[in-house]
Coordinates of C-alpha atoms in Angstrom, one line a residue:
X3 CA 89.6 113.7 106.0
X4 CA 88.7 112.5 109.5
X5 CA 85.4 110.6 110.0
X6 CA 84.0 110.3 113.5
X7 CA 80.7 109.5 115.1
X8 CA 80.3 110.0 118.8
X9 CA 77.2 108.4 120.2
X10 CA 77.4 109.0 124.0
X11 CA 79.8 111.7 125.2
X12 CA 81.7 114.1 123.0
X13 CA 85.2 112.8 123.8
X14 CA 85.6 111.1 120.4
X15 CA 84.6 114.3 118.6
X16 CA 86.8 116.4 120.8
X17 CA 89.9 114.3 120.1
X18 CA 89.2 114.2 116.3
X19 CA 88.6 117.9 116.2
X20 CA 92.0 118.5 118.0
X21 CA 93.7 116.4 115.4
X22 CA 91.9 118.2 112.5
X23 CA 93.0 121.6 114.0
X24 CA 96.6 120.3 114.2
X25 CA 96.6 119.3 110.5
X26 CA 95.1 122.7 109.6
X27 CA 97.7 124.5 111.6
X28 CA 100.4 122.6 109.8
X29 CA 99.1 123.9 106.5
X30 CA 96.9 121.0 105.4
X31 CA 93.3 121.2 104.3
X32 CA 91.4 119.4 107.1
X33 CA 87.8 118.2 106.8
X34 CA 86.1 116.7 109.9
X35 CA 83.0 114.6 109.1
X36 CA 80.9 114.3 112.2
X37 CA 78.1 111.8 112.5
X38 CA 77.1 112.6 116.1
X39 CA 75.1 115.4 117.6
X40 CA 76.7 118.9 117.4
X41 CA 78.8 119.8 120.5
X42 CA 78.9 123.5 121.2
X43 CA 82.3 123.5 123.0
X44 CA 84.3 121.7 120.3
X45 CA 86.5 124.1 118.5
X46 CA 87.0 124.0 114.8
X47 CA 89.6 126.7 114.1
X48 CA 90.7 126.3 110.4
X49 CA 88.7 123.1 110.0
X50 CA 85.8 122.5 107.6
X51 CA 83.0 120.6 109.3
X52 CA 80.7 118.3 107.3
X53 CA 77.8 117.3 109.5
X54 CA 76.1 114.0 108.7
X55 CA 72.5 113.3 109.8
X56 CA 73.3 112.9 113.5
X57 CA 72.9 109.6 115.4
X58 CA 73.0 109.0 119.1
X59 CA 72.0 106.2 121.6
X60 CA 69.8 106.1 124.6
X61 CA 71.5 104.8 127.8
X62 CA 74.3 102.5 126.9
X63 CA 72.6 100.5 124.2
X64 CA 75.0 100.9 121.3
X65 CA 73.0 98.4 119.1
X66 CA 70.0 100.8 118.8
X67 CA 70.9 103.9 116.9
X68 CA 68.6 106.9 117.3
X69 CA 68.1 109.1 114.3
X70 CA 67.7 112.9 114.0
X71 CA 63.9 112.6 114.5
X72 CA 64.2 110.8 117.8
X73 CA 63.2 107.4 116.4
X74 CA 65.3 104.5 115.4
X75 CA 67.7 105.3 112.5
X76 CA 66.1 104.1 109.3
X77 CA 67.6 103.0 106.0
X78 CA 67.0 106.4 104.5
X79 CA 69.0 108.1 107.2
X80 CA 71.8 105.7 106.9
X81 CA 71.9 105.9 103.1
X82 CA 72.0 109.7 103.3
X83 CA 75.0 109.5 105.7
X84 CA 76.9 107.1 103.4
X85 CA 76.1 109.3 100.3
X86 CA 77.4 112.4 102.1
X87 CA 80.6 110.6 103.2
X88 CA 81.3 109.4 99.7
X89 CA 80.5 112.8 98.2
X90 CA 82.9 114.5 100.6
X91 CA 85.6 112.0 99.7
X92 CA 85.2 112.6 96.0
X93 CA 85.2 116.4 96.4
X94 CA 88.1 116.5 98.7
X95 CA 90.4 113.9 97.1
X96 CA 92.3 113.6 100.4
X97 CA 95.8 112.5 100.9
X98 CA 94.8 110.6 104.1
X99 CA 91.5 109.2 105.4
X100 CA 91.2 108.6 109.1
X101 CA 88.4 106.7 110.7
X102 CA 88.0 107.4 114.4
X103 CA 87.6 104.2 116.5
X104 CA 86.5 102.0 113.5
X105 CA 87.2 99.1 112.9
X106 CA 87.9 98.5 116.6
X107 CA 84.5 99.9 117.5
X108 CA 81.3 101.4 115.9
X109 CA 80.5 98.0 114.5
X110 CA 76.9 99.2 114.1
X111 CA 78.1 101.7 111.5
X112 CA 80.4 99.2 109.7
X113 CA 78.6 99.6 106.4
X114 CA 79.2 103.3 106.1
X115 CA 82.8 103.1 107.4
X116 CA 83.6 100.3 105.0
X117 CA 82.0 102.2 102.1
X118 CA 84.3 105.1 102.8
X119 CA 87.4 103.0 103.2
X120 CA 86.8 100.9 100.1
X121 CA 85.9 104.0 98.0
X122 CA 89.1 105.6 99.2
X123 CA 91.2 102.6 98.3
X124 CA 89.7 102.5 94.9
X125 CA 90.6 106.1 94.1
X126 CA 93.1 106.6 91.3
X127 CA 95.4 108.4 93.8
X128 CA 94.9 106.2 96.8
X129 CA 95.1 108.1 100.1
X130 CA 96.6 106.7 103.3
X131 CA 93.9 104.8 105.2
X132 CA 94.4 105.1 109.0
X133 CA 92.5 104.1 112.1
X134 CA 92.5 106.5 115.1
X135 CA 92.0 105.1 118.5
X136 CA 92.4 106.3 122.1
X137 CA 94.8 104.7 124.6
X138 CA 92.3 102.1 125.9
X139 CA 89.7 100.1 124.0
X140 CA 86.8 98.0 125.1
X141 CA 87.2 94.6 123.4
X142 CA 84.0 93.0 122.1
X143 CA 82.4 90.1 123.9
X144 CA 83.3 87.5 121.3
X145 CA 86.8 86.6 119.9
X146 CA 85.3 86.5 116.4
X147 CA 84.7 90.3 116.6
X148 CA 88.3 90.8 117.5
X149 CA 89.4 88.7 114.5
X150 CA 87.1 90.7 112.3
X151 CA 88.6 94.0 113.4
X152 CA 92.1 92.6 112.9
X153 CA 91.3 91.2 109.5
X154 CA 90.0 94.6 108.4
X155 CA 93.1 96.4 109.7
X156 CA 95.4 93.9 107.9
X157 CA 93.5 94.1 104.6
X158 CA 92.4 97.8 104.4
X159 CA 94.5 100.0 106.7
X160 CA 98.0 101.4 106.4
X161 CA 98.4 102.1 110.1
X162 CA 96.6 102.4 113.5
X163 CA 97.3 105.7 115.3
X164 CA 97.2 105.0 119.0
X165 CA 96.7 108.3 120.8
X166 CA 98.4 107.3 124.0
X167 CA 101.8 106.6 125.6
X168 CA 102.8 103.0 126.3
X169 CA 104.7 104.3 129.4
X170 CA 101.3 104.9 131.0
X171 CA 99.2 102.2 129.3
X172 CA 100.0 100.1 126.2
X173 CA 97.2 99.1 123.9
X174 CA 97.6 95.4 124.7
X175 CA 96.6 96.2 128.3
X176 CA 93.0 96.5 127.0
X177 CA 93.0 94.9 123.6
X178 CA 94.4 91.6 122.4
X179 CA 97.1 92.8 120.0
X180 CA 98.3 90.1 117.6
X181 CA 100.8 89.9 114.7
X182 CA 98.2 91.2 112.2
X183 CA 98.1 94.6 113.7
X184 CA 101.2 94.9 115.9
X185 CA 103.4 96.1 113.0
X186 CA 100.8 98.8 112.1
X187 CA 100.5 100.5 115.5
X188 CA 101.9 104.0 115.7
X189 CA 101.9 105.5 119.2
X190 CA 101.4 109.3 118.9
X191 CA 101.4 110.3 122.5
X192 CA 98.2 111.8 124.1
X193 CA 96.2 114.3 122.2
X194 CA 96.2 117.1 124.7
X195 CA 93.3 119.5 124.1
X196 CA 94.2 122.3 126.6
X197 CA 97.9 122.7 126.4
X198 CA 100.3 123.3 129.4
X199 CA 99.1 125.1 132.5
X200 CA 101.2 126.8 135.1
X201 CA 100.8 125.8 138.7
X202 CA 98.3 128.0 140.6
X203 CA 99.3 130.2 143.5
X204 CA 96.5 128.6 145.6
X205 CA 93.8 126.0 145.1
X206 CA 90.2 126.3 146.4
X207 CA 86.9 124.4 146.1
X208 CA 85.8 121.1 144.6
X209 CA 85.1 121.0 140.8
X210 CA 82.8 118.3 139.5
X211 CA 82.5 117.4 135.8
X212 CA 81.3 114.4 134.0
X213 CA 81.4 115.0 130.2
X214 CA 78.6 116.3 127.9
X215 CA 76.1 113.4 128.1
X216 CA 73.5 112.1 130.5
X217 CA 76.0 109.2 131.3
X218 CA 77.3 111.4 134.2
X219 CA 74.0 112.1 135.7
X220 CA 74.5 109.7 138.6
X221 CA 77.7 111.4 139.5
X222 CA 76.1 114.8 139.4
X223 CA 73.3 113.7 141.7
X224 CA 75.7 112.3 144.2
X225 CA 77.8 115.4 144.1
X226 CA 74.7 117.6 144.5
X227 CA 73.8 115.6 147.6
X228 CA 77.3 115.9 149.0
X229 CA 77.3 119.7 148.3
X230 CA 74.0 120.0 150.3
X231 CA 75.6 118.4 153.3
X232 CA 78.8 120.5 153.1
X233 CA 78.3 123.6 151.0
X234 CA 81.2 125.2 152.7
X235 CA 83.6 123.1 150.7
X236 CA 82.9 125.3 147.7
X237 CA 81.4 122.9 145.2
X238 CA 81.0 123.7 141.6
X239 CA 79.2 121.3 139.2
X240 CA 79.8 121.8 135.5
X241 CA 76.9 120.0 133.8
X242 CA 77.1 118.9 130.2
X243 CA 74.9 120.3 127.5
X244 CA 73.4 116.9 126.9
X245 CA 71.5 117.1 130.2
X246 CA 68.1 118.8 129.9
X247 CA 67.4 122.2 131.6
X248 CA 64.8 120.8 133.9
X249 CA 67.3 118.2 135.2
X250 CA 69.8 121.0 135.7
X251 CA 67.2 122.9 137.7
X252 CA 66.6 119.9 139.9
X253 CA 70.3 119.5 140.6
X254 CA 70.5 123.1 141.6
X255 CA 67.7 122.9 144.2
X256 CA 68.7 124.0 147.7
X257 CA 72.3 124.8 146.6
X258 CA 74.0 128.2 146.7
X259 CA 73.7 130.2 143.5
X260 CA 76.5 129.4 141.1
X261 CA 77.0 125.9 142.4
X262 CA 75.5 124.2 139.3
X263 CA 76.2 125.6 135.9
X264 CA 76.7 124.5 132.3
X265 CA 80.0 123.1 131.2
X266 CA 82.5 125.9 130.2
X267 CA 85.3 126.2 127.7
X268 CA 87.7 127.3 130.4
X269 CA 87.4 124.0 132.3
X270 CA 91.1 123.5 132.5
X271 CA 91.6 126.9 134.1
X272 CA 88.9 126.1 136.7
X273 CA 90.4 122.7 137.3
X274 CA 93.9 124.1 137.9
X275 CA 92.5 126.4 140.5
X276 CA 90.5 123.7 142.3
X277 CA 91.6 121.9 145.5
X278 CA 90.0 118.7 144.4
X279 CA 88.6 117.3 141.1
X280 CA 85.6 114.9 141.0
X281 CA 85.0 113.3 137.6
X282 CA 84.7 110.2 135.6
X283 CA 87.9 109.1 133.8
X284 CA 87.5 109.6 130.1
X285 CA 90.4 110.3 127.9
X286 CA 90.3 114.1 128.0
X287 CA 89.6 114.1 131.7
X288 CA 92.8 112.1 132.4
X289 CA 94.8 114.5 130.3
X290 CA 93.4 117.5 132.2
X291 CA 94.4 115.9 135.4
X292 CA 97.9 115.0 134.1
X293 CA 98.5 118.5 133.0
X294 CA 97.2 120.4 136.0
X295 CA 98.2 117.9 138.7
X296 CA 94.9 118.6 140.6
X297 CA 94.2 115.9 143.3
X298 CA 91.4 113.7 141.8
X299 CA 88.5 111.6 142.9
X300 CA 87.6 109.3 140.0
X301 CA 84.3 107.6 139.5
X302 CA 84.9 105.6 136.3
X303 CA 81.9 104.9 134.1
X304 CA 81.3 101.2 134.2
X305 CA 77.7 100.6 133.0
X306 CA 77.2 97.7 130.7
X307 CA 80.5 96.2 129.6
X308 CA 82.5 99.4 129.8
X309 CA 86.0 98.8 131.1
X310 CA 87.9 101.7 129.5
X311 CA 87.5 104.3 132.3
X312 CA 88.2 101.8 135.1
X313 CA 91.5 100.7 133.6
X314 CA 92.6 104.3 133.0
X315 CA 91.6 105.3 136.6
X316 CA 93.5 102.4 138.0
X317 CA 96.6 103.5 136.1
X318 CA 96.3 107.0 137.5
X319 CA 95.6 105.8 141.0
X320 CA 98.7 103.5 140.8
X321 CA 100.8 106.6 140.0
X322 CA 99.4 108.4 143.0
X323 CA 97.4 110.8 141.0
X324 CA 93.9 109.9 142.1
X325 CA 91.7 107.9 144.4
X326 CA 88.8 105.8 143.0
X327 CA 85.2 105.6 144.2
X328 CA 83.6 102.7 142.3
X329 CA 80.4 103.6 140.4
X330 CA 78.5 100.8 142.3
X331 CA 79.5 102.4 145.6
X332 CA 78.7 105.9 144.6
X333 CA 76.4 107.9 147.0
X334 CA 76.5 111.4 148.5
X335 CA 78.1 110.0 151.6
X336 CA 80.9 108.0 149.9
X337 CA 81.7 110.9 147.6
X338 CA 81.8 113.4 150.5
X339 CA 84.1 111.1 152.5
X340 CA 86.5 110.9 149.6
X341 CA 86.3 114.6 149.1
X342 CA 87.1 115.4 152.8
X343 CA 90.1 113.1 152.6
X344 CA 91.3 114.9 149.5
X345 CA 90.7 118.3 151.0
X346 CA 92.5 117.3 154.2
X347 CA 95.5 116.1 152.2
X348 CA 95.2 112.4 153.1
X349 CA 97.3 110.8 150.4
X350 CA 96.0 108.1 148.0
X351 CA 97.0 104.6 148.7
X352 CA 100.0 104.7 146.2
X353 CA 102.7 107.3 146.3
X354 CA 103.3 109.5 143.3
X355 CA 106.4 107.9 141.6
X356 CA 107.9 111.2 140.6
X357 CA 108.5 114.5 142.3
X358 CA 104.9 115.7 142.1
X359 CA 105.2 117.6 138.8
X360 CA 102.1 117.5 136.5
X361 CA 102.2 114.9 133.8
X362 CA 105.3 113.1 135.1
X363 CA 108.6 112.8 133.4
X364 CA 108.6 111.7 129.8
X365 CA 104.9 111.1 129.3
X366 CA 104.1 112.2 125.8
X367 CA 101.3 114.8 125.6
X368 CA 102.1 116.1 122.2
X369 CA 99.9 113.7 120.3
X370 CA 98.6 116.4 117.9
X371 CA 101.9 117.4 116.4
X372 CA 103.3 113.8 116.5
X373 CA 100.2 112.6 114.6
X374 CA 100.7 115.2 111.9
X375 CA 104.4 114.2 111.6
X376 CA 103.6 110.5 111.4
X377 CA 101.0 111.0 108.7
X378 CA 103.3 113.3 106.7
X379 CA 106.1 110.8 106.9
X380 CA 103.9 107.9 105.8
X381 CA 102.6 110.0 102.9
X382 CA 106.1 110.8 101.8
X383 CA 107.0 107.1 102.0
X384 CA 103.9 106.3 100.0
X385 CA 105.0 108.6 97.2
X386 CA 102.6 111.4 97.9
X387 CA 105.2 114.1 97.4
X388 CA 106.0 112.9 93.9
X389 CA 102.3 112.6 92.9
X390 CA 101.7 116.1 94.3
X391 CA 104.6 117.5 92.3
X392 CA 103.4 115.9 89.1
X393 CA 99.9 117.1 89.6
X394 CA 101.2 120.7 90.2
X395 CA 103.4 120.5 87.1
X396 CA 100.5 119.4 85.0
X397 CA 98.3 122.2 86.5
X398 CA 101.0 124.8 85.5
X399 CA 101.2 123.4 82.0
X400 CA 97.5 123.6 81.6
X401 CA 97.4 127.2 83.0
X402 CA 100.1 128.1 80.4
X403 CA 98.2 126.5 77.6
X404 CA 101.1 124.0 77.1
X405 CA 100.5 120.4 76.1
X406 CA 102.3 117.5 77.7
X407 CA 102.7 114.7 75.1
X408 CA 102.9 111.1 76.2
X409 CA 102.7 107.7 74.6
X410 CA 102.6 104.1 75.8
X411 CA 104.3 100.9 74.8
X412 CA 103.9 97.4 76.4
X413 CA 106.2 94.5 75.4
X414 CA 106.3 90.7 75.3
X415 CA 102.7 89.9 74.4
X416 CA 102.1 86.3 73.1
X417 CA 98.6 85.3 74.2
X418 CA 95.4 86.3 75.9
X419 CA 96.2 86.2 79.6
X420 CA 94.8 87.6 82.9
X421 CA 97.7 90.0 82.9
X422 CA 96.8 91.2 79.4
X423 CA 93.2 91.7 80.6
X424 CA 94.4 93.7 83.5
X425 CA 96.6 95.8 81.2
X426 CA 93.7 96.6 78.9
X427 CA 91.4 97.4 81.8
X428 CA 94.0 99.9 83.1
X429 CA 94.5 101.3 79.6
X430 CA 90.8 102.1 79.4
X431 CA 90.9 103.1 75.8
X432 CA 94.1 105.1 76.1
X433 CA 96.2 104.5 72.9
X434 CA 98.8 101.8 73.5
X435 CA 101.3 100.0 71.3
X436 CA 101.6 96.3 72.2
X437 CA 104.8 94.7 71.0
X438 CA 104.1 91.0 70.3
X439 CA 106.7 88.2 69.8
X440 CA 105.9 86.8 66.4
X441 CA 107.3 83.3 66.9
X442 CA 105.4 82.9 70.1
X443 CA 102.0 84.3 69.1
X444 CA 99.0 82.3 70.1
X445 CA 95.7 82.8 68.1
X446 CA 94.0 83.9 71.4
X447 CA 96.0 87.2 71.2
X448 CA 94.4 88.4 68.0
X449 CA 90.9 87.3 69.2
X450 CA 91.4 89.1 72.5
X451 CA 92.5 92.4 70.9
X452 CA 89.8 92.4 68.2
X453 CA 87.6 95.4 68.8
X454 CA 89.7 96.6 71.7
X455 CA 89.8 100.4 71.5
X456 CA 93.2 102.2 71.3
X457 CA 95.3 99.1 70.7
X458 CA 98.0 98.9 68.0
X459 CA 100.5 96.1 67.5
X460 CA 104.2 96.1 66.7
X461 CA 106.8 93.4 65.9
X462 CA 108.8 92.5 69.0
X463 CA 111.8 90.8 67.5
X464 CA 111.4 87.2 66.3
X465 CA 111.5 84.9 69.3
X466 CA 112.9 87.1 72.1
X467 CA 116.0 84.9 72.2
X468 CA 119.3 86.2 73.6
X469 CA 122.2 85.8 71.2
X470 CA 124.7 88.0 73.0
X471 CA 127.9 86.3 74.2
X472 CA 128.3 85.5 77.9
X473 CA 129.0 88.5 80.0
X474 CA 127.5 91.0 77.6
X475 CA 124.1 92.7 77.8
X476 CA 121.3 90.5 76.3
X477 CA 120.2 91.2 72.8
X478 CA 118.4 89.3 70.0
X479 CA 119.3 91.8 67.2
X480 CA 122.6 93.1 68.5
X481 CA 125.9 93.3 66.6
X482 CA 126.9 89.8 67.6
X483 CA 125.6 88.0 64.5
X484 CA 126.1 88.6 60.7
X485 CA 124.0 91.3 59.2
X486 CA 122.5 88.8 56.7
X487 CA 121.2 86.6 59.6
X488 CA 119.8 89.7 61.3
X489 CA 118.1 90.8 58.1
X490 CA 116.6 87.3 57.5
X491 CA 115.2 87.1 61.1
X492 CA 113.7 90.6 60.9
X493 CA 112.0 89.7 57.5
X494 CA 110.7 86.4 59.0
X495 CA 109.4 88.2 62.0
X496 CA 107.3 90.7 60.0
X497 CA 105.9 87.9 57.8
X498 CA 104.9 85.9 60.9
X499 CA 103.3 88.9 62.5
X500 CA 101.3 89.6 59.3
X501 CA 100.2 86.0 59.2
X502 CA 99.1 85.7 62.9
X503 CA 98.1 89.2 64.0
X504 CA 95.1 91.3 63.0
X505 CA 96.0 93.4 60.0
X506 CA 94.0 96.3 61.1
X507 CA 96.0 96.5 64.3
X508 CA 99.5 95.6 63.1
X509 CA 101.9 98.5 62.4
X510 CA 105.1 97.6 60.5
X511 CA 107.1 98.9 63.5
X512 CA 110.1 97.0 64.8
X513 CA 110.7 96.8 68.6
X514 CA 113.9 94.9 69.2
X515 CA 113.9 92.8 72.5
X516 CA 115.9 94.5 75.3
X517 CA 115.6 97.7 73.1
X518 CA 119.0 96.9 71.5
X519 CA 119.6 96.8 67.7
X520 CA 122.7 96.8 65.5
X521 CA 123.0 100.1 63.7
X522 CA 123.4 98.5 60.3
X523 CA 120.2 96.5 60.8
X524 CA 118.3 99.6 61.7
X525 CA 119.4 101.1 58.4
X526 CA 118.2 98.0 56.6
X527 CA 114.7 97.9 58.1
X528 CA 113.0 100.1 55.4
X529 CA 114.1 97.7 52.7
X530 CA 112.6 94.8 54.7
X531 CA 109.1 96.4 54.8
X532 CA 109.3 98.2 58.1
X533 CA 108.1 101.8 58.5
X534 CA 109.0 102.5 62.1
X535 CA 111.4 101.7 64.9
X536 CA 111.1 101.9 68.7
X537 CA 114.3 101.1 70.6
X538 CA 116.9 102.7 72.7
X539 CA 120.0 104.7 71.6
X540 CA 120.9 105.6 68.1
X541 CA 119.7 108.4 65.9
X542 CA 117.2 108.9 63.1
X543 CA 117.2 106.4 60.2
X544 CA 116.1 107.5 56.7
X545 CA 112.8 105.9 55.8
X546 CA 111.8 105.1 59.4
X547 CA 109.6 107.0 61.9
X548 CA 111.1 106.6 65.3
X549 CA 109.6 106.9 68.8
X550 CA 111.3 105.4 71.8
X551 CA 109.8 104.5 75.1
X552 CA 112.3 105.6 77.7
X553 CA 110.3 105.6 80.9
X554 CA 110.4 101.9 81.9
X555 CA 108.5 101.3 85.2
X556 CA 110.5 98.1 86.1
X557 CA 113.8 98.0 87.9
X558 CA 115.3 95.2 85.7
X559 CA 118.8 95.4 87.2
X560 CA 117.8 95.4 90.8
X561 CA 114.5 94.3 92.4
X562 CA 112.8 93.4 89.1
X563 CA 109.8 95.1 90.7
X564 CA 108.7 98.8 90.6
X565 CA 111.5 101.3 90.0
X566 CA 111.8 104.1 92.5
X567 CA 108.4 105.7 92.1
X568 CA 109.7 109.1 93.0
X569 CA 112.2 108.9 90.2
X570 CA 109.5 107.9 87.7
X571 CA 107.2 110.7 88.9
X572 CA 110.1 113.2 88.8
X573 CA 110.8 112.3 85.2
X574 CA 107.2 112.9 84.3
X575 CA 107.1 116.2 86.2
X576 CA 110.3 117.3 84.5
X577 CA 108.7 116.5 81.1
X578 CA 105.6 118.5 82.0
X579 CA 107.8 121.4 83.1
X580 CA 110.1 121.2 80.1
X581 CA 107.6 122.0 77.4
X582 CA 109.0 119.5 74.9
X583 CA 107.0 118.7 71.8
X584 CA 108.5 115.2 71.7
X585 CA 106.3 112.7 73.5
X586 CA 107.8 110.9 76.5
X587 CA 107.2 107.1 76.1
X588 CA 105.9 105.0 79.0
X589 CA 107.2 101.4 78.9
X590 CA 105.5 98.5 80.6
X591 CA 105.7 94.7 80.4
X592 CA 102.4 93.3 81.6
X593 CA 103.6 89.7 82.0
X594 CA 106.3 90.8 84.4
X595 CA 104.3 93.1 86.7
X596 CA 104.0 92.4 90.4
X597 CA 101.5 94.0 92.8
X598 CA 103.7 97.1 93.3
X599 CA 103.8 97.8 89.6
X600 CA 100.1 97.3 89.1
X601 CA 99.3 99.5 92.1
X602 CA 101.6 102.3 90.8
X603 CA 100.0 102.3 87.4
X604 CA 96.5 102.2 88.8
X605 CA 97.4 105.4 90.7
X606 CA 99.4 107.1 88.0
X607 CA 97.2 106.6 84.9
X608 CA 94.1 108.5 86.1
X609 CA 96.4 111.4 87.0
X610 CA 97.6 111.4 83.4
X611 CA 94.1 112.0 82.2
X612 CA 94.8 115.6 83.2
X613 CA 93.6 118.2 80.6
X614 CA 97.2 119.1 79.9
X615 CA 98.2 115.6 78.8
X616 CA 97.9 114.6 75.2
X617 CA 98.2 110.8 74.6
X618 CA 99.7 110.2 71.2
X619 CA 98.3 107.4 69.2
X620 CA 101.1 105.1 67.9
X621 CA 99.4 105.3 64.5
X622 CA 100.1 109.1 64.7
X623 CA 103.7 108.7 65.9
X624 CA 104.5 106.4 63.0
X625 CA 102.0 107.8 60.5
X626 CA 104.4 109.8 58.3
X627 CA 106.0 106.5 57.3
X628 CA 103.0 104.2 57.7
X629 CA 100.2 105.8 55.8
X630 CA 101.1 109.5 55.5
X631 CA 98.1 110.6 57.6
X632 CA 98.7 112.4 60.9
X633 CA 96.0 112.0 63.6
X634 CA 95.1 114.6 66.2
X635 CA 96.6 114.0 69.7
X636 CA 94.2 112.5 72.2
X637 CA 93.1 114.2 75.5
X638 CA 91.6 111.3 77.4
X639 CA 89.5 113.5 79.6
X640 CA 88.1 115.4 76.6
X641 CA 87.4 112.1 74.7
X642 CA 85.5 110.7 77.7
X643 CA 83.6 114.0 78.1
X644 CA 82.5 113.8 74.5
X645 CA 81.4 110.2 74.9
X646 CA 79.2 111.2 77.9

């Protein structure tokens, strides 16, 4: 999903549309959300366009937005734009959201861009959040605004796609790059709209173009004046669709037929055949010149505080590709003098540093394909492939009428804590078995869980103390102590749990710390009052209902953070594909979660509300031994639908 609002010319939309077409050509669904006026020459092959109520500006006043009715954009218009943006996000559920220019520009539309970005970040399957900027930016007038942009990039964005080549102009030539954004910059190369163009057999005439808006009107008037003085030079003025018809007619007065016409889709073909190009120096114009190698006269747009085109023009002039006529010095006479020099072959002040070939050696003009490759690679690194595989596996299970049973256990609870609050918020009513440590239970735990939907409690050992000899794997109830001692500790643990935990929540289910239990103790549990066991290894035990939680999200032996997310997602997808009736157990430890674990669960759990998933209530898993009553599996999505 690419969100762009062009307010003056159509360059921003043109570049965004080229990127969208590249994603579509690579097999991705691409949606372009445009907030500026429609531009007839922008191609949308394979791209779905969502048009917001369009905004524009008058002159160069970017602080005053004009709405669709020609008056100042009101709150109703801006609210409608935000609503349509968010509706598109919800309907598309994109893997990547790209905001064109924001947060480096379009500060007047910050509310709607931030609404989009924050809603995207809050999605269960969070997409990549990327900014898309051209090679040269116009820094704001106050350092505080730069700081604001950098803070937003640091806090909200995964990367900044810079559609340029540092060999021509690095971003820090125009924008004060600092440590907050430097590591997030990804140079894509230039987004070339027209593709390669063979050198023509001959060149003829002077081609004048100045974008689609009225910002180029001064250049057109000077060119029309120069053409009246020397019509024999073969002038052709391609006037943008943003200039009214009566202005077009005035420009055409006293000029040969065909001199002045509307802008055309075959501009690059015309440019390649021209002897001289006269233009401003926007992003797309520079690319056209680099590709065709047409000798150029550049009149960079410099009204207000605009510096982008001047800097780009100076770079091209320094490479011997163009000569510059400053906007302040523009007149029919100055333009004609520059045109005559160009026609006569008078070289610009600086020599071309390579052998005259269009584009120059090594300059990256494949920004479309490289942008797609960068985003795909970032998505893979984010775990997008695993989530997509899991979603597809669940879809196939649902289509086949096959249920995917899951259950959830969380260990080490002792008290009401912020981490427990966060766990319960994520659970959102999904059934969960919380294993509490009886010797460490604080009264706050029972109070916090009272009335909490979906929560059952189990006995998590006695004190979660390691009694294994040095060098062996930790265990509290392993085969390292006499059976009589193990039995007594297990009996004490159940008594403490019954004394300190809510009776309506507590299940007589034993969960040994570290999932390790001596086989002879397991066989003794029914005689001690236990009805269920959840551990690792070992087989069934007479008199016990058993359900183990094998899918632990924490890498205990390595980083002690999130396990390889692709491995976790692959295990879930394999379970969905396998068709087993045995529920796969998800294991968490809320007190040990870091940001990576919480973020993974926040993204995973909503996906597991899929219609194919049946969350098994622990009271169901252990029911045959606990109370003899089996409960129906829970489809979270169906339950929420019934609840309204």
